[in-house]
């Protein structure tokens, strides 16, 4: 699963969390990706019970592991350090990688991309070097990068040319099949762009309007989450609403 921009503790978040728990009953999944803005409004870790532990209690009790990245709201308090230290988010550092089965996941802190400096290296430069090294050494058949900020988006925040410049060539060179983000409060799936499908899954608690772009395969503004079923020859992407109806489905085939 992937779900983002969830940390409200309000009715919308609980509706999505309940739908995820119902989905687990039929299709037990081992992990869920949190695509940032885990705690509104300012990453206050004392709200973690309200916005994480209680909404996802059923999933946590069933052993589902959540893996988080930092959103811009999370970054507002101690640059997200408190969330990185929280065991339930399974973040060994601001950016990290882990393997589950045939999938290697690469979690990024795209907040660092907006920390500019002249004539000296930035934390984002170091993170890009790390990502290139880890992608190059990866032998996983499926590679998934997830972060908060979108690269291609028809939502309120829109696409980010700088992230596209920095990340998309690495994805193409090293065979990243999926990039998953939040930040825009909607669901969107792109067509294949140089071998990568870009998924916005930021509709986990509240919504904004979304349009369409020339590379959009599907976009929608409704509460829900995104499911990924991984097989040897394909990944099935399913966008699911709070009634557990699949409103978008697509396949990524192994090359």
Coordinates of C-alpha atoms in Angstrom, one line a residue:
X1 CA 0.0 0.0 0.0
X2 CA 0.9 3.6 -0.4
X3 CA -1.0 6.5 1.3
X4 CA 0.0 10.1 1.9
X5 CA -0.8 13.4 3.5
X6 CA -2.6 11.5 6.2
X7 CA -1.8 13.1 9.5
X8 CA -5.0 15.0 10.3
X9 CA -6.6 12.6 12.9
X10 CA -9.9 13.6 11.3
X11 CA -12.7 11.7 9.7
X12 CA -11.2 11.5 6.3
X13 CA -8.1 9.8 7.6
X14 CA -10.1 7.3 9.6
X15 CA -12.2 6.4 6.6
X16 CA -9.2 5.6 4.5
X17 CA -7.5 3.7 7.3
X18 CA -10.6 1.6 7.8
X19 CA -10.7 0.8 4.0
X20 CA -7.1 -0.2 4.2
X21 CA -7.9 -2.5 7.1
X22 CA -10.8 -4.1 5.2
X23 CA -8.5 -4.6 2.2
X24 CA -6.0 -6.4 4.4
X25 CA -8.7 -8.9 5.4
X26 CA -8.9 -10.1 1.8
X27 CA -5.4 -9.3 0.6
X28 CA -3.0 -9.4 3.6
X29 CA -0.2 -7.0 2.7
X30 CA 3.1 -6.8 4.6
X31 CA 3.9 -3.1 4.4
X32 CA 2.6 0.4 3.7
X33 CA 4.4 3.4 2.5
X34 CA 3.7 6.8 4.0
X35 CA 4.4 9.5 1.4
X36 CA 4.9 12.4 3.8
X37 CA 3.0 15.0 5.8
X38 CA 2.5 12.3 8.4
X39 CA 1.7 14.8 11.2
X40 CA -0.2 18.0 10.5
X41 CA 0.3 20.8 10.9
X42 CA 3.9 21.0 11.9
X43 CA 5.2 17.5 12.6
X44 CA 4.4 17.6 16.3
X45 CA 5.5 14.1 17.5
X46 CA 3.2 14.3 20.5
X47 CA 0.3 13.9 18.1
X48 CA 1.6 10.5 16.7
X49 CA -0.9 8.5 18.7
X50 CA -3.8 10.6 17.4
X51 CA -2.7 10.6 13.7
X52 CA -0.9 7.3 13.4
X53 CA -1.2 4.7 16.2
X54 CA -5.0 5.0 16.6
X55 CA -6.1 5.3 12.9
X56 CA -3.9 2.3 11.8
X57 CA -4.3 0.2 15.0
X58 CA -5.8 -2.8 13.2
X59 CA -3.1 -2.9 10.6
X60 CA -0.3 -2.4 13.2
X61 CA -1.8 -5.2 15.3
X62 CA -1.7 -7.5 12.3
X63 CA 2.0 -6.8 11.7
X64 CA 1.8 -4.4 8.8
X65 CA 5.0 -2.3 8.8
X66 CA 4.8 1.4 7.9
X67 CA 7.8 3.0 6.1
X68 CA 7.7 6.8 6.1
X69 CA 9.3 9.8 4.4
X70 CA 9.2 13.4 5.5
X71 CA 6.8 15.9 4.1
X72 CA 7.1 19.6 4.2
X73 CA 4.8 19.8 7.2
X74 CA 6.9 17.2 9.0
X75 CA 10.0 19.3 8.3
X76 CA 8.7 22.3 10.3
X77 CA 9.7 20.9 13.7
X78 CA 13.3 20.0 14.1
X79 CA 13.5 19.4 10.4
X80 CA 11.6 16.1 11.0
X81 CA 14.2 14.6 13.4
X82 CA 11.5 13.6 15.9
X83 CA 9.7 11.5 13.2
X84 CA 12.9 9.9 12.0
X85 CA 13.5 8.8 15.6
X86 CA 10.0 7.4 16.1
X87 CA 10.2 3.5 15.8
X88 CA 6.7 3.2 14.1
X89 CA 7.9 5.0 11.0
X90 CA 10.8 2.6 10.4
X91 CA 13.1 5.4 9.3
X92 CA 16.8 4.6 10.0
X93 CA 17.6 8.1 8.6
X94 CA 16.2 10.9 6.4
X95 CA 16.7 8.8 3.3
X96 CA 17.2 5.0 3.3
X97 CA 16.8 1.8 1.3
X98 CA 15.4 -1.6 2.2
X99 CA 14.4 -4.8 0.4
X100 CA 11.2 -6.8 0.7
X101 CA 11.0 -9.8 -1.5
X102 CA 11.8 -8.9 -5.1
X103 CA 11.4 -5.2 -4.5
X104 CA 14.1 -2.7 -3.4
X105 CA 12.6 0.6 -2.0
X106 CA 14.5 3.9 -1.9
X107 CA 13.1 6.5 0.4
X108 CA 14.1 10.1 -0.2
X109 CA 13.9 13.3 1.7
X110 CA 13.0 15.7 -1.0
X111 CA 12.7 18.6 1.4
X112 CA 16.5 18.8 1.1
X113 CA 16.1 19.6 -2.6
X114 CA 14.8 23.1 -1.6
X115 CA 17.9 23.9 0.5
X116 CA 20.0 25.9 -1.9
X117 CA 23.6 27.0 -1.4
X118 CA 26.0 28.7 -3.6
X119 CA 29.5 27.4 -4.3
X120 CA 29.2 24.5 -1.8
X121 CA 27.7 21.1 -1.6
X122 CA 24.2 20.8 -0.2
X123 CA 22.6 17.9 1.7
X124 CA 20.6 17.2 -1.5
X125 CA 23.8 16.8 -3.5
X126 CA 25.0 14.2 -1.0
X127 CA 21.6 12.5 -1.2
X128 CA 21.7 12.3 -5.0
X129 CA 25.2 10.7 -4.8
X130 CA 23.9 8.2 -2.3
X131 CA 20.9 7.4 -4.5
X132 CA 23.0 6.8 -7.6
X133 CA 25.4 4.5 -5.7
X134 CA 22.5 2.5 -4.2
X135 CA 20.7 2.2 -7.5
X136 CA 23.9 1.1 -9.3
X137 CA 24.6 -1.7 -6.8
X138 CA 21.0 -2.9 -6.7
X139 CA 20.2 -6.3 -8.2
X140 CA 16.5 -6.2 -7.4
X141 CA 14.2 -6.9 -10.3
X142 CA 11.8 -4.2 -9.1
X143 CA 13.0 -0.7 -7.9
X144 CA 10.6 1.7 -6.3
X145 CA 11.5 5.2 -5.2
X146 CA 9.2 7.1 -2.9
X147 CA 9.3 10.6 -1.5
X148 CA 6.9 13.5 -0.7
X149 CA 7.2 15.9 -3.5
X150 CA 5.9 15.1 -7.0
X151 CA 8.0 15.2 -10.1
X152 CA 5.1 15.0 -12.6
X153 CA 1.7 16.2 -11.2
X154 CA -1.5 17.9 -12.5
X155 CA -2.5 18.8 -8.9
X156 CA -2.4 22.0 -7.0
X157 CA 1.4 22.0 -6.5
X158 CA 2.1 20.7 -9.9
X159 CA 5.3 19.3 -11.5
X160 CA 8.8 20.1 -10.3
X161 CA 11.3 20.7 -13.1
X162 CA 14.3 20.7 -10.7
X163 CA 13.4 17.3 -9.3
X164 CA 12.8 16.0 -12.8
X165 CA 16.2 17.2 -13.8
X166 CA 17.9 15.6 -10.8
X167 CA 16.0 12.3 -10.5
X168 CA 14.4 11.2 -13.8
X169 CA 17.7 10.6 -15.6
X170 CA 18.8 8.3 -12.7
X171 CA 15.5 6.4 -12.9
X172 CA 16.0 5.9 -16.6
X173 CA 19.6 4.8 -16.3
X174 CA 19.1 2.3 -13.5
X175 CA 15.6 1.0 -14.3
X176 CA 13.4 2.5 -11.6
X177 CA 9.9 1.3 -12.5
X178 CA 7.9 3.4 -10.0
X179 CA 8.1 6.7 -8.3
X180 CA 5.5 7.3 -5.6
X181 CA 4.8 10.7 -3.9
X182 CA 2.3 12.7 -2.0
X183 CA 2.1 16.5 -1.5
X184 CA -0.7 17.0 -3.9
X185 CA -4.0 15.8 -2.3
X186 CA -5.2 13.6 -5.0
X187 CA -4.5 10.4 -7.0
X188 CA -2.7 10.5 -10.3
X189 CA -1.0 7.9 -12.5
X190 CA 1.2 9.0 -15.4
X191 CA 1.8 7.1 -18.6
X192 CA 5.2 5.5 -18.9
X193 CA 7.8 8.3 -18.9
X194 CA 11.2 7.0 -20.1
X195 CA 10.5 3.7 -18.4
X196 CA 9.1 5.0 -15.1
X197 CA 5.5 5.3 -13.9
X198 CA 4.8 8.2 -11.5
X199 CA 2.1 7.8 -8.9
X200 CA 0.7 10.6 -6.7
X201 CA -0.9 9.0 -3.7
X202 CA -1.7 12.0 -1.5
X203 CA -5.4 11.4 -1.0
X204 CA -5.2 9.7 2.4
X205 CA -7.1 12.3 4.5
X206 CA -8.0 15.5 2.6
X207 CA -8.4 16.6 -1.0
X208 CA -7.7 19.2 -3.6
X209 CA -8.8 19.4 -7.2
X210 CA -6.6 17.8 -9.9
X211 CA -6.5 18.3 -13.6
X212 CA -4.9 16.3 -16.5
X213 CA -1.7 16.8 -18.4
X214 CA -0.5 15.3 -21.7
X215 CA 1.3 12.5 -19.8
X216 CA -1.6 11.7 -17.4
X217 CA -3.1 8.2 -17.7
X218 CA -5.6 8.7 -14.9
X219 CA -6.3 11.4 -12.2
X220 CA -9.0 11.7 -9.6
X221 CA -9.7 13.7 -6.4
X222 CA -11.3 11.2 -4.0
X223 CA -10.2 9.8 -0.7
X224 CA -8.3 6.5 -0.9
X225 CA -5.0 4.7 -1.1
X226 CA -3.0 2.8 -3.7
X227 CA -2.3 -0.9 -3.7
X228 CA 0.6 -2.6 -5.5
X229 CA 0.5 -6.4 -6.1
X230 CA 4.0 -7.6 -7.1
X231 CA 4.6 -10.7 -9.3
X232 CA 7.6 -11.9 -11.1
X233 CA 6.5 -10.6 -14.5
X234 CA 4.3 -7.6 -13.5
X235 CA 3.2 -5.1 -10.9
X236 CA -0.5 -4.4 -10.6
X237 CA -1.4 -0.9 -9.5
X238 CA -4.9 -0.4 -8.0
X239 CA -6.3 3.0 -6.8
X240 CA -8.9 2.2 -4.2
X241 CA -11.6 4.4 -2.5
X242 CA -13.0 4.3 0.9
X243 CA -15.7 1.8 -0.1
X244 CA -12.9 -0.5 -1.3
X245 CA -13.9 0.0 -5.0
X246 CA -11.0 -0.1 -7.5
X247 CA -11.4 3.1 -9.6
X248 CA -8.1 2.8 -11.6
X249 CA -6.0 -0.2 -12.4
X250 CA -2.8 -0.6 -14.5
X251 CA 0.0 -3.0 -15.1
X252 CA 3.7 -2.5 -15.2
X253 CA 5.4 -5.3 -17.1
X254 CA 8.9 -6.6 -16.4
X255 CA 11.3 -5.8 -19.2

